[in-house]
Coordinates of C-alpha atoms in Angstrom, one line a residue:
Chain H
M22 CA 0.3 0.1 0.2
I23 CA 2.6 2.7 0.8
E24 CA 6.0 2.8 -0.8
L25 CA 9.1 4.2 -0.2
S26 CA 12.0 4.6 -2.4
G27 CA 14.7 6.6 -1.8
I28 CA 13.8 9.4 0.7
Y29 CA 16.1 12.2 2.5
K30 CA 15.1 14.4 4.3
V31 CA 17.7 18.0 4.4
Y32 CA 17.2 20.9 6.5
G33 CA 18.9 24.6 6.4
T34 CA 20.7 26.1 3.9
A35 CA 23.6 23.4 1.2
E36 CA 26.7 25.5 3.4
A37 CA 25.2 23.8 7.1
S38 CA 22.5 21.2 6.6
S39 CA 22.0 17.5 8.3
T40 CA 20.5 15.5 6.8
V41 CA 17.5 14.0 8.9
L42 CA 17.0 10.7 6.6
K43 CA 19.3 9.0 4.0
D44 CA 17.9 7.7 1.8
I45 CA 14.9 5.0 3.5
S46 CA 13.0 3.4 1.6
L47 CA 10.4 0.7 2.5
Q48 CA 7.5 -1.2 2.4
I49 CA 4.1 -1.1 4.5
K50 CA 1.2 -3.8 3.4
E51 CA -2.3 -2.9 4.4
G52 CA -3.3 -4.3 7.8
E53 CA 0.6 -3.9 9.1
F54 CA 1.1 -2.5 12.2
I55 CA 3.9 -0.5 12.4
A56 CA 6.4 0.9 15.2
I57 CA 8.7 3.2 14.5
M58 CA 11.3 3.4 17.3
G59 CA 15.0 5.7 18.1
P60 CA 16.5 7.4 20.1
S61 CA 15.4 11.2 19.7
G62 CA 17.2 12.6 16.9
S63 CA 16.8 9.6 14.9
G64 CA 14.6 11.3 12.0
K65 CA 11.9 8.5 13.6
S66 CA 9.7 12.0 13.8
T67 CA 10.5 13.1 10.5
L68 CA 9.3 10.0 9.0
L69 CA 6.3 9.4 10.7
N70 CA 5.3 13.4 9.3
I71 CA 6.5 12.1 5.6
L72 CA 4.4 9.5 5.8
G73 CA 1.1 11.1 7.3
T74 CA 1.7 14.0 4.5
L75 CA 2.8 16.7 6.9
D76 CA 6.6 17.5 5.9
V77 CA 7.0 16.6 2.4
P78 CA 11.0 14.6 1.4
S79 CA 13.7 17.1 0.2
S80 CA 14.0 13.9 -2.6
G81 CA 13.0 10.1 -3.0
K82 CA 9.6 8.9 -4.4
Y83 CA 6.6 8.0 -1.6
N84 CA 3.5 6.7 -3.5
F85 CA 0.0 5.0 -2.1
E86 CA -1.5 2.3 -4.1
T87 CA -0.8 4.0 -7.6
T88 CA -1.0 7.6 -5.8
D89 CA 3.0 10.1 -6.8
V90 CA 2.3 12.0 -3.2
T91 CA 5.6 13.0 -3.7
A92 CA 3.7 15.1 -6.9
L93 CA 0.5 16.5 -4.9
S94 CA 0.0 20.1 -3.8
Q95 CA -0.3 22.0 -0.4
D96 CA -3.5 21.1 -0.5
Q97 CA -3.5 18.1 -2.6
R98 CA -2.0 16.7 0.5
S99 CA -4.7 18.2 2.6
L100 CA -7.2 16.2 1.1
F101 CA -5.0 13.0 0.7
R102 CA -4.9 13.9 4.8
R103 CA -8.8 14.5 4.7
Y104 CA -9.4 11.4 3.0
V105 CA -7.1 8.8 3.6
L106 CA -5.7 9.4 6.8
G107 CA -6.7 9.5 10.8
F108 CA -3.6 11.6 13.4
I109 CA -2.9 10.7 16.9
F110 CA -0.9 13.2 18.9
Q111 CA 1.1 12.7 21.5
G112 CA -0.5 15.7 23.3
F113 CA -3.4 14.5 22.3
N114 CA -4.2 17.8 21.0
L115 CA -8.2 18.1 21.2
L116 CA -9.6 21.8 21.2
K117 CA -10.1 23.6 24.6
K118 CA -13.4 24.1 25.6
T119 CA -14.4 22.3 22.8
T120 CA -17.0 18.7 24.0
A121 CA -15.7 15.4 22.7
L122 CA -18.5 15.2 20.3
D123 CA -17.7 18.2 18.9
N124 CA -13.5 17.9 18.7
V125 CA -14.8 14.2 17.1
E126 CA -17.0 15.8 14.5
M127 CA -15.1 18.3 13.5
P128 CA -13.5 16.2 10.7
L129 CA -16.5 15.5 9.2
I130 CA -17.0 19.4 8.5
Y131 CA -14.5 18.7 6.1
L132 CA -15.5 15.7 4.6
G133 CA -18.4 18.0 3.8
V134 CA -21.0 15.9 6.2
H135 CA -23.7 17.0 7.2
A136 CA -25.4 17.7 11.0
K137 CA -27.1 15.0 11.7
E138 CA -24.8 12.5 10.5
R139 CA -21.6 14.4 11.7
K140 CA -22.9 14.1 15.3
E141 CA -24.5 10.1 14.9
R142 CA -20.9 9.6 12.9
A143 CA -18.8 11.1 15.9
L144 CA -21.4 9.2 19.0
Q145 CA -20.0 5.8 17.2
A146 CA -16.5 7.1 17.1
L147 CA -16.5 7.6 20.6
K148 CA -18.4 4.0 21.4
S149 CA -16.1 2.6 19.7
V150 CA -13.6 4.2 22.0
G151 CA -16.0 3.5 25.5
L152 CA -16.3 7.1 26.4
E153 CA -19.9 7.3 25.0
D154 CA -21.1 8.6 28.1
R155 CA -18.9 11.5 28.0
A156 CA -20.1 13.2 24.6
D157 CA -20.5 16.8 25.8
Y158 CA -17.9 16.7 28.3
E159 CA -14.6 19.2 27.5
P160 CA -11.0 18.1 27.4
S161 CA -10.5 19.8 30.6
K162 CA -13.3 17.5 32.5
L163 CA -11.2 14.0 31.3
S164 CA -9.0 12.1 32.2
G165 CA -5.4 11.7 30.0
G166 CA -6.7 8.5 29.1
Q167 CA -9.7 9.6 28.3
Q168 CA -8.8 12.5 26.2
Q169 CA -6.1 10.1 23.9
R170 CA -9.5 8.2 23.5
V171 CA -11.3 10.9 22.7
A172 CA -7.9 11.4 19.7
I173 CA -8.6 8.7 18.9
A174 CA -12.2 8.7 18.3
R175 CA -11.7 11.8 15.8
A176 CA -9.0 9.8 14.0
I177 CA -11.0 7.0 12.9
V178 CA -14.5 8.5 13.0
T179 CA -13.6 9.7 9.0
N180 CA -12.9 6.1 8.5
P181 CA -9.3 6.4 7.0
K182 CA -6.9 4.0 6.0
V183 CA -4.4 4.2 7.9
L184 CA -3.6 5.5 11.2
I185 CA -0.7 8.1 12.5
A186 CA 0.3 8.2 16.0
D187 CA 2.9 10.3 17.2
E188 CA 4.0 8.6 21.1
P189 CA -0.2 7.8 21.6
T190 CA 1.4 6.8 25.3
G191 CA 4.0 9.3 25.6
N192 CA 2.0 11.1 28.4
L193 CA 0.4 8.4 29.5
D194 CA 1.0 6.2 33.2
T195 CA 1.7 2.6 32.4
K196 CA -1.7 0.9 32.7
R197 CA -3.1 3.6 30.7
S198 CA -0.9 3.0 27.7
H199 CA -2.3 -0.7 27.6
E200 CA -5.8 0.3 28.0
I201 CA -4.7 2.7 24.2
M202 CA -3.1 0.2 22.7
Q203 CA -4.8 -2.1 23.2
I204 CA -7.5 -0.3 21.3
L205 CA -5.7 0.3 18.7
Q206 CA -5.1 -3.3 18.3
E207 CA -8.6 -3.2 18.1
F208 CA -8.9 -1.4 15.4
N209 CA -6.0 -2.6 14.0
K210 CA -7.5 -6.5 14.0
N211 CA -10.6 -4.1 12.6
G212 CA -8.1 -3.5 9.0
I213 CA -6.4 -0.1 9.8
T214 CA -2.7 0.1 9.1
I215 CA -1.1 2.1 12.2
I216 CA 1.6 3.6 11.8
M217 CA 3.5 4.5 15.2
V218 CA 6.5 5.9 16.0
T219 CA 7.0 5.2 20.0
H220 CA 9.9 4.8 22.5
E221 CA 9.4 2.8 24.4
S222 CA 9.7 -1.7 23.2
D223 CA 6.9 -3.1 25.5
I224 CA 4.4 0.1 23.9
A225 CA 6.7 -1.9 20.3
A226 CA 5.5 -4.8 21.2
Y227 CA 2.1 -4.2 20.0
A228 CA 3.0 -3.3 16.6
S229 CA 3.0 -6.3 13.7
R230 CA 6.2 -5.0 12.8
V231 CA 8.6 -2.6 14.3
L232 CA 11.2 -0.4 12.5
H233 CA 14.6 0.4 14.2
V234 CA 15.4 3.6 13.3
R235 CA 18.8 5.7 13.9
D236 CA 21.1 8.6 12.2
G237 CA 18.1 8.6 9.7
I238 CA 18.3 5.7 9.2
V239 CA 16.2 1.7 9.0
E240 CA 18.9 0.2 11.3
R241 CA 16.9 -2.9 11.7
E242 CA 13.2 -4.3 11.8
E243 CA 11.8 -7.0 13.2
N244 CA 8.6 -8.8 12.8
N245 CA 6.6 -9.4 16.2
V246 CA 4.0 -13.0 16.8
H247 CA 1.0 -12.5 18.5
Chain P
M157 CA -18.4 25.4 5.2
F158 CA -19.7 28.6 5.5
I159 CA -22.3 27.4 7.9
N160 CA -20.5 25.6 9.2
A161 CA -17.9 28.6 9.5
F162 CA -20.4 31.1 10.8
I163 CA -21.3 28.3 13.4
Q164 CA -17.8 28.0 14.6
A165 CA -17.5 31.9 14.9
L166 CA -20.3 32.3 17.1
R167 CA -18.6 29.7 19.6
E168 CA -15.4 31.2 19.7
I169 CA -16.9 34.7 20.1
K170 CA -18.8 33.8 23.1
R171 CA -15.6 31.5 24.0
N172 CA -13.6 34.5 24.4
L173 CA -17.2 36.6 25.2
M174 CA -15.1 40.0 27.0
R175 CA -12.3 39.9 24.7
S176 CA -14.5 40.0 22.0
L177 CA -17.5 42.4 23.1
L178 CA -14.6 44.5 24.2
T179 CA -13.3 44.3 20.6
A180 CA -16.9 45.2 18.6
M181 CA -17.4 48.2 20.8
G182 CA -14.7 49.9 19.3
I183 CA -16.8 49.0 15.9
V184 CA -20.4 49.5 18.2
I185 CA -19.4 52.8 19.2
G186 CA -18.5 53.9 15.5
I187 CA -21.7 52.2 13.6
A188 CA -23.0 54.1 16.0
S189 CA -22.0 57.2 15.7
V190 CA -22.2 57.1 11.8
I191 CA -26.0 56.5 11.8
A192 CA -26.9 58.9 14.7
M193 CA -24.6 61.6 14.0
V194 CA -26.1 61.8 10.3
N195 CA -30.0 61.1 11.0
I196 CA -29.6 63.5 14.1
G197 CA -28.0 65.9 11.0
K198 CA -30.6 64.9 8.2
G199 CA -33.8 65.8 11.3
A200 CA -32.0 68.7 12.3
S201 CA -31.7 70.4 8.6
Q202 CA -35.3 69.1 7.9
S203 CA -36.2 71.0 11.3
I204 CA -35.3 74.3 10.8
T205 CA -35.8 73.9 7.1
K206 CA -39.2 73.3 7.8
S207 CA -39.5 76.1 10.1
I208 CA -38.3 78.5 8.3
S209 CA -40.3 78.5 5.8
K210 CA -43.0 77.8 7.8
L211 CA -42.2 81.3 8.9
G212 CA -42.9 83.0 6.0
S213 CA -40.6 82.4 2.3
N214 CA -42.0 85.5 1.3
T215 CA -39.9 87.5 3.4
L216 CA -37.1 89.7 2.2
F217 CA -34.7 91.2 4.9
I218 CA -32.9 94.0 3.4
T219 CA -30.0 95.3 5.3
P220 CA -27.3 97.4 5.0
G221 CA -23.5 96.5 3.6
Q222 CA -23.4 93.9 1.0
Q223 CA -22.1 90.0 2.8
H224 CA -20.0 88.2 0.8
G225 CA -20.4 84.4 2.7
P226 CA -20.5 84.5 5.8
G227 CA -18.1 86.6 7.1
S228 CA -17.4 89.0 4.9
Q229 CA -18.5 91.9 4.1
S230 CA -17.0 94.8 2.3
A231 CA -18.9 97.8 0.9
V232 CA -20.1 100.2 3.8
A233 CA -22.9 99.9 5.7
I234 CA -24.3 102.9 5.8
P235 CA -27.6 102.4 7.7
F236 CA -31.5 103.3 6.7
K237 CA -32.9 106.4 7.7
S238 CA -37.3 106.6 8.3
K239 CA -37.2 108.1 4.9
D240 CA -35.8 104.8 3.1
V241 CA -38.7 102.8 4.4
E242 CA -41.7 105.7 3.0
V243 CA -39.9 105.3 0.2
L244 CA -40.4 101.3 -0.5
K245 CA -44.0 101.7 1.5
E246 CA -45.7 104.0 -0.7
S247 CA -43.4 103.4 -4.7
I248 CA -43.4 99.2 -4.4
I249 CA -46.8 97.9 -4.7
T250 CA -46.0 94.3 -4.8
L251 CA -45.2 94.2 -0.9
D252 CA -48.4 93.0 1.4
A253 CA -46.5 94.1 4.9
I254 CA -43.3 95.9 5.8
S255 CA -41.7 96.7 8.9
A256 CA -38.2 98.0 9.7
V257 CA -36.9 96.8 12.9
E258 CA -34.2 97.8 15.6
S259 CA -33.5 96.0 18.7
S260 CA -31.3 95.7 21.2
S261 CA -31.5 93.5 25.3
M262 CA -32.5 95.2 27.9
T263 CA -33.5 94.6 31.3
A264 CA -37.8 95.3 32.4
L265 CA -38.5 95.3 35.6
Y266 CA -42.0 95.4 36.9
G267 CA -42.8 96.0 40.7
D268 CA -39.4 93.6 42.1
Q269 CA -38.8 91.4 39.4
N270 CA -36.4 92.4 36.2
Y271 CA -36.2 90.5 33.6
Q272 CA -33.5 90.5 30.6
T273 CA -34.6 90.1 27.0
S274 CA -34.9 91.7 23.3
V275 CA -37.0 95.2 23.1
K276 CA -37.8 95.3 19.2
G277 CA -38.1 98.5 18.2
I278 CA -41.5 98.0 15.3
E279 CA -44.1 99.3 12.5
N280 CA -47.2 97.1 13.1
D281 CA -47.1 96.2 9.9
Y282 CA -44.0 93.8 12.2
F283 CA -47.0 91.1 13.0
K284 CA -48.4 90.3 10.0
I285 CA -44.8 89.6 9.2
Q286 CA -44.1 87.9 12.2
D287 CA -47.5 86.4 11.5
F288 CA -47.8 87.3 15.5
S289 CA -51.7 87.3 16.7
F290 CA -52.3 88.7 19.5
K291 CA -53.4 87.3 23.1
S292 CA -55.2 90.5 24.6
G293 CA -55.2 94.4 23.8
R294 CA -54.2 95.3 20.6
D295 CA -51.7 96.5 18.9
F296 CA -50.3 100.0 18.6
T297 CA -52.0 103.0 17.5
S298 CA -50.4 105.4 14.8
N299 CA -50.7 108.1 16.9
E300 CA -48.3 105.8 19.0
L301 CA -46.5 104.8 16.3
R302 CA -45.9 108.7 14.9
S303 CA -45.3 110.0 17.8
G304 CA -42.8 107.9 19.8
L305 CA -45.2 107.2 22.8
K306 CA -43.9 104.8 25.6
T307 CA -46.0 101.9 24.9
C308 CA -44.7 98.3 24.3
I309 CA -45.9 94.9 23.5
L310 CA -45.2 92.1 25.7
G311 CA -44.7 88.4 24.7
K312 CA -46.0 85.7 26.8
T313 CA -42.2 84.3 28.1
V314 CA -42.1 88.2 28.7
V315 CA -45.0 88.2 30.5
D316 CA -44.7 84.7 32.1
K317 CA -41.7 86.2 33.9
L318 CA -42.3 89.9 35.0
F319 CA -46.0 89.8 35.8
V320 CA -45.1 86.1 39.0
N321 CA -48.3 86.5 40.3
G322 CA -51.0 86.2 37.3
E323 CA -52.0 89.9 36.9
N324 CA -53.3 91.1 33.8
P325 CA -50.5 93.1 32.0
I326 CA -52.4 95.5 30.0
G327 CA -52.5 99.3 30.9
K328 CA -48.9 98.5 33.7
K329 CA -46.6 100.3 33.4
L330 CA -42.6 98.6 32.9
R331 CA -39.6 100.0 33.3
L332 CA -37.0 99.6 30.6
Q333 CA -33.8 101.3 32.1
K334 CA -34.2 104.6 31.0
F335 CA -37.4 104.9 29.7
S336 CA -40.9 103.1 30.7
C337 CA -43.7 102.2 29.0
E338 CA -47.2 100.9 29.9
V339 CA -49.2 97.7 28.1
A340 CA -50.7 98.0 25.4
G341 CA -51.1 94.1 24.6
V342 CA -50.0 90.6 25.2
L343 CA -49.2 88.2 22.1
N344 CA -50.3 84.3 22.2
P345 CA -47.1 81.8 22.6
K346 CA -45.1 80.7 19.7
G347 CA -42.9 79.0 21.4
A348 CA -38.6 78.2 20.2
N349 CA -37.9 79.1 16.5
T350 CA -35.5 75.9 15.1
F351 CA -32.4 77.9 16.2
G352 CA -33.4 77.3 19.8
M353 CA -34.4 80.5 20.0
D354 CA -37.9 81.9 22.5
Q355 CA -40.0 83.5 20.3
D356 CA -41.8 85.0 23.4
D357 CA -39.1 86.5 25.0
V358 CA -39.7 90.1 23.7
I359 CA -40.9 93.3 24.1
L360 CA -42.3 94.8 21.1
V361 CA -42.2 99.2 21.0
P362 CA -43.1 102.0 19.1
L363 CA -39.4 102.1 16.3
N364 CA -39.6 106.0 16.5
M365 CA -39.8 105.6 20.8
F366 CA -37.1 103.1 19.6
L367 CA -35.0 105.3 18.1
R368 CA -35.5 108.3 19.9
R369 CA -34.9 106.8 23.4
V370 CA -32.7 104.1 22.8
S371 CA -30.5 104.1 19.4
G372 CA -30.2 108.3 19.8
N373 CA -29.6 108.1 15.8
E374 CA -32.4 107.4 13.4
N375 CA -30.0 104.5 11.5
I376 CA -32.1 101.5 10.7
H377 CA -30.4 98.7 10.6
L378 CA -33.3 95.9 8.1
I379 CA -36.0 96.2 7.0
M380 CA -38.1 93.1 6.8
V381 CA -41.1 92.8 3.5
K382 CA -43.5 90.6 3.6
V383 CA -43.9 90.3 -1.0
K384 CA -47.8 89.4 -1.7
D385 CA -48.5 85.8 -2.1
N386 CA -49.2 85.8 -5.9
I387 CA -46.0 87.9 -6.9
P388 CA -42.7 86.4 -7.2
L389 CA -39.4 86.7 -4.6
E390 CA -37.0 87.4 -7.6
E391 CA -39.2 90.4 -9.1
A392 CA -40.0 92.4 -5.6
T393 CA -36.1 91.8 -5.1
V394 CA -35.3 93.3 -8.4
Q395 CA -37.5 95.9 -7.4
I396 CA -36.9 96.8 -3.7
Q397 CA -33.0 96.7 -5.0
Q398 CA -34.0 98.8 -8.0
L399 CA -35.9 101.7 -5.8
I400 CA -32.9 101.7 -3.0
R401 CA -29.8 101.6 -5.3
E402 CA -31.9 105.2 -7.0
N403 CA -32.9 106.5 -3.9
R404 CA -28.6 105.9 -2.0
H405 CA -27.6 107.4 -5.7
L406 CA -25.5 104.5 -6.7
K407 CA -23.5 104.8 -9.8
P408 CA -24.3 101.7 -12.2
Q409 CA -21.2 100.4 -12.0
D410 CA -20.3 100.9 -8.5
E411 CA -21.8 97.0 -6.9
D412 CA -25.3 97.5 -4.3
N413 CA -24.0 99.2 -0.8
F414 CA -27.2 96.4 0.7
S415 CA -28.4 93.0 0.6
V416 CA -32.1 91.6 0.1
R417 CA -32.3 87.9 1.4
N418 CA -35.5 86.0 1.6
M419 CA -35.6 82.7 3.5
S420 CA -35.3 80.3 0.7
A421 CA -31.4 81.8 0.5
L422 CA -31.1 82.0 4.7
V423 CA -32.5 77.7 4.3
D424 CA -29.3 77.2 1.4
T425 CA -27.0 78.7 4.2
I426 CA -28.3 76.8 6.5
S427 CA -28.6 73.4 5.1
Q428 CA -24.8 73.6 3.3
I429 CA -23.8 74.4 6.9
T430 CA -25.9 71.8 8.2
S431 CA -24.8 69.0 5.8
M432 CA -21.2 70.8 5.7
L433 CA -21.2 69.5 9.7
T434 CA -23.2 66.2 8.8
I435 CA -20.4 65.3 6.7
M436 CA -17.7 66.4 8.7
L437 CA -19.0 65.1 12.0
G438 CA -19.5 61.0 10.0
A439 CA -15.9 61.4 9.0
V440 CA -15.4 61.9 12.3
A441 CA -17.1 58.7 13.2
A442 CA -15.5 56.8 10.3
I443 CA -11.8 57.1 11.9
S444 CA -13.7 55.4 14.8
L445 CA -14.9 52.9 12.9
I446 CA -11.0 52.4 10.9
V447 CA -9.5 52.2 14.8
G448 CA -12.1 49.4 16.2
G449 CA -11.1 47.5 13.1
I450 CA -8.1 48.0 13.7
G451 CA -8.4 46.4 16.9
I452 CA -10.4 43.7 15.6
M453 CA -7.2 42.7 14.0
N454 CA -5.4 43.5 17.0
I455 CA -7.3 41.0 18.6
M456 CA -7.8 38.9 15.5
L457 CA -3.6 38.5 15.7
V458 CA -4.0 37.2 18.8
S459 CA -6.3 35.0 19.0
V460 CA -4.4 33.7 15.9
T461 CA -1.8 32.8 18.2
E462 CA -2.9 31.9 20.2
R463 CA -5.4 28.6 18.6
T464 CA -1.7 28.2 16.5
R465 CA -2.5 25.0 17.4
E466 CA -6.0 24.0 16.4
I467 CA -5.1 25.6 13.7
G468 CA -2.1 22.7 13.0
I469 CA -4.9 20.0 13.9
R470 CA -7.1 21.3 11.5
I471 CA -4.8 21.1 8.7
A472 CA -3.6 17.8 9.9
V473 CA -7.4 16.0 9.9
G474 CA -7.3 17.5 6.2
A475 CA -8.2 21.4 5.7
M476 CA -6.8 23.1 3.1
S477 CA -6.0 26.8 3.5
Q478 CA -9.1 28.3 2.1
D479 CA -10.8 26.6 4.8
I480 CA -9.0 28.0 7.5
L481 CA -8.8 31.2 6.7
I482 CA -12.7 30.8 4.9
Q483 CA -13.0 30.1 9.3
F484 CA -11.0 33.2 10.8
L485 CA -11.8 35.6 8.5
I486 CA -15.9 34.7 9.4
E487 CA -15.0 35.3 12.5
A488 CA -13.5 39.2 12.5
V489 CA -16.9 38.6 9.4
V490 CA -18.8 38.5 12.4
L491 CA -18.1 40.1 15.4
S492 CA -17.0 42.7 13.5
G493 CA -21.0 42.5 12.3
L494 CA -22.6 41.7 14.7
G495 CA -20.9 44.7 16.1
G496 CA -22.6 46.7 13.4
L497 CA -26.0 45.2 14.4
V498 CA -25.6 46.8 17.7
G499 CA -24.2 49.8 16.5
V500 CA -26.7 50.3 14.3
I501 CA -29.2 49.2 17.6
F502 CA -27.4 52.3 19.9
G503 CA -27.7 55.0 16.6
I504 CA -30.9 54.2 15.9
S505 CA -31.5 54.8 19.5
I506 CA -29.9 58.1 20.0
T507 CA -30.8 59.2 16.7
M508 CA -34.8 58.6 18.2
I509 CA -33.8 59.8 21.9
V510 CA -32.4 63.0 20.6
S511 CA -34.6 64.1 18.2
Y512 CA -37.7 63.7 20.6
F513 CA -36.1 66.4 23.0
M514 CA -34.7 68.7 20.9
H515 CA -37.4 68.7 18.4
F516 CA -36.2 67.4 15.6
T517 CA -37.4 65.5 13.3
L518 CA -37.2 61.7 13.3
I519 CA -35.0 60.5 10.3
I520 CA -33.7 56.9 10.2
D521 CA -32.1 56.3 6.3
P522 CA -31.9 53.3 6.1
T523 CA -30.1 54.4 3.5
I524 CA -26.8 54.7 5.9
T525 CA -28.2 51.9 8.2
V526 CA -27.7 49.0 5.3
V527 CA -24.8 50.9 4.1
S528 CA -23.1 51.3 8.0
L529 CA -24.0 47.7 7.9
L530 CA -22.6 47.1 5.1
F531 CA -20.0 48.8 5.9
S532 CA -18.8 46.8 9.1
M533 CA -18.7 43.5 7.5
L534 CA -16.5 45.2 5.0
I535 CA -14.0 46.2 8.1
G536 CA -14.1 43.0 9.5
I537 CA -12.8 41.8 6.0
V538 CA -9.7 44.2 5.2
F539 CA -9.0 44.4 8.8
G540 CA -9.2 40.2 9.2
I541 CA -7.2 38.9 6.4
I542 CA -4.3 39.7 7.6
P543 CA -5.2 37.2 10.0
A544 CA -6.9 34.8 8.3
R545 CA -3.5 34.4 6.1
K546 CA -1.3 34.2 8.5
A547 CA -3.4 31.6 10.1
S548 CA -3.7 29.6 6.5
N549 CA -0.1 29.8 5.5
M550 CA 1.1 28.2 8.9
N551 CA 3.5 25.1 8.6
P552 CA 1.6 22.6 10.1
I553 CA 4.5 20.8 12.5
D554 CA 5.5 23.6 13.6
A555 CA 2.1 24.5 14.7
L556 CA 1.5 21.0 16.7
R557 CA 4.8 21.9 18.4
Y558 CA 3.4 25.4 19.2
E559 CA 3.2 25.7 23.2

């Protein structure tokens, strides 16, 4: 489904540049659960951002199914994210003073879904993360684990093909982390491809494949059998 | 998209209610003052025009000297004499009434009351020209007028101030500084004129007595005439001009050293002045609108910075830059538009209150109302575009990392 070949990411000017990603090539099949691990500064976040089309590679090819993602304009990448991707962040990144329901509805607004259907789908998504009774709560009234579950609901409400998760358990304690991972694993079993960055090996253990990134290259990868 | 952006904007305004109210206040004040200024200006000018024409659109004012526009006075102002008035009376048949008028401010005494008022020396035609009628008593007799006997006719305000316990003023003697006079009549009240001057605050005396006792000379500075109803004002004006020129032996190349003006000229001047004032006040108010717009821009910039993360999230879930642009632009327009709406309500209320207390005609100009509303939204667009562009040009990665 996803094919990266020869991806480079260079920051800075010609005189003082730093190469964050060096000639990365990888393939991700539909339904995979990928964990990207690596120390800070290894380039794992940059790789995730490129996969999530929030960032663009300096050179190399990124194909999604039959689409040449590197050829897309900024607005086309927005549309690509809108229809194909879902995002989960370390800091939850929910809208403040906005109810869980409104937070989950937000991506559907950009999909042009009407208010009534939007509410139904958002409630359904909240139900799938076990938070249907917290729909009217604002993020400040929810625990970290609950906030991340709202964020997951927001990510999956558009029925994305791929879920991009940037350290989804980074701000959570161990118990909540495993709850969140179980939810993600459940969605993965239902067919959503997940690409996740983490630096905790027990979190990476939920993935079917772990990519170890160091100094801008995929150093090694391992397959987990569940 | 627009409806959602609109709902979103209202939500955002509600979220920062105090800040939004203060920001919109600039627009509220601006729009309210524009509407109030323009409406009150129009109302005032219309009431002035109306009451002037009520006062007599067929009245001419003949004054010595020549005025070229407000304030400037050229040609030597040689006062008229009684003889000039007589000549006009005898020679021009197009005139219905004619009266010389001399006036001075004096203190009138009666019993232990005293009151400062305007004393005018007039002839009987003055009542006709000014449309005064008698409540009691009579006008001046020809004997009184000719020999300048000490009689006087009082306006209602003067009666109220001097005859405090309601006694009948007729036949009583007033003291007017150096002389005393006997009250012959009392006028029916006419109320305030458009300039707020009380027309009943007056003591009328025979012209000759005024000249003798007050002026101490024969100089006359104002002749008021009423032209017959079926005669065009211009015709009468030309006749009067010719007659006075002859009388004053002016050569053809000399310019008039007097002027004959009518109320319509006065109406023109006044409506010119009021519309100029309206424009000026409106312009000052418009400047406050720009200040209000800058306030909106300022707060929108703050809002964009505060909501950097939100913008990042929205871009991440698939908002295109135009979605973000529209969202913030609509927010600015809703803010300024709501300010404009409240401003219109305030402006109209102010207009109504002022018109009521100042006795102006109440005019609510629909054009200025609609234009103000549209303009307030335009301000939202103009001053919202920079913050909105700033928001829409954000890099999602930086925006998501923003603390």
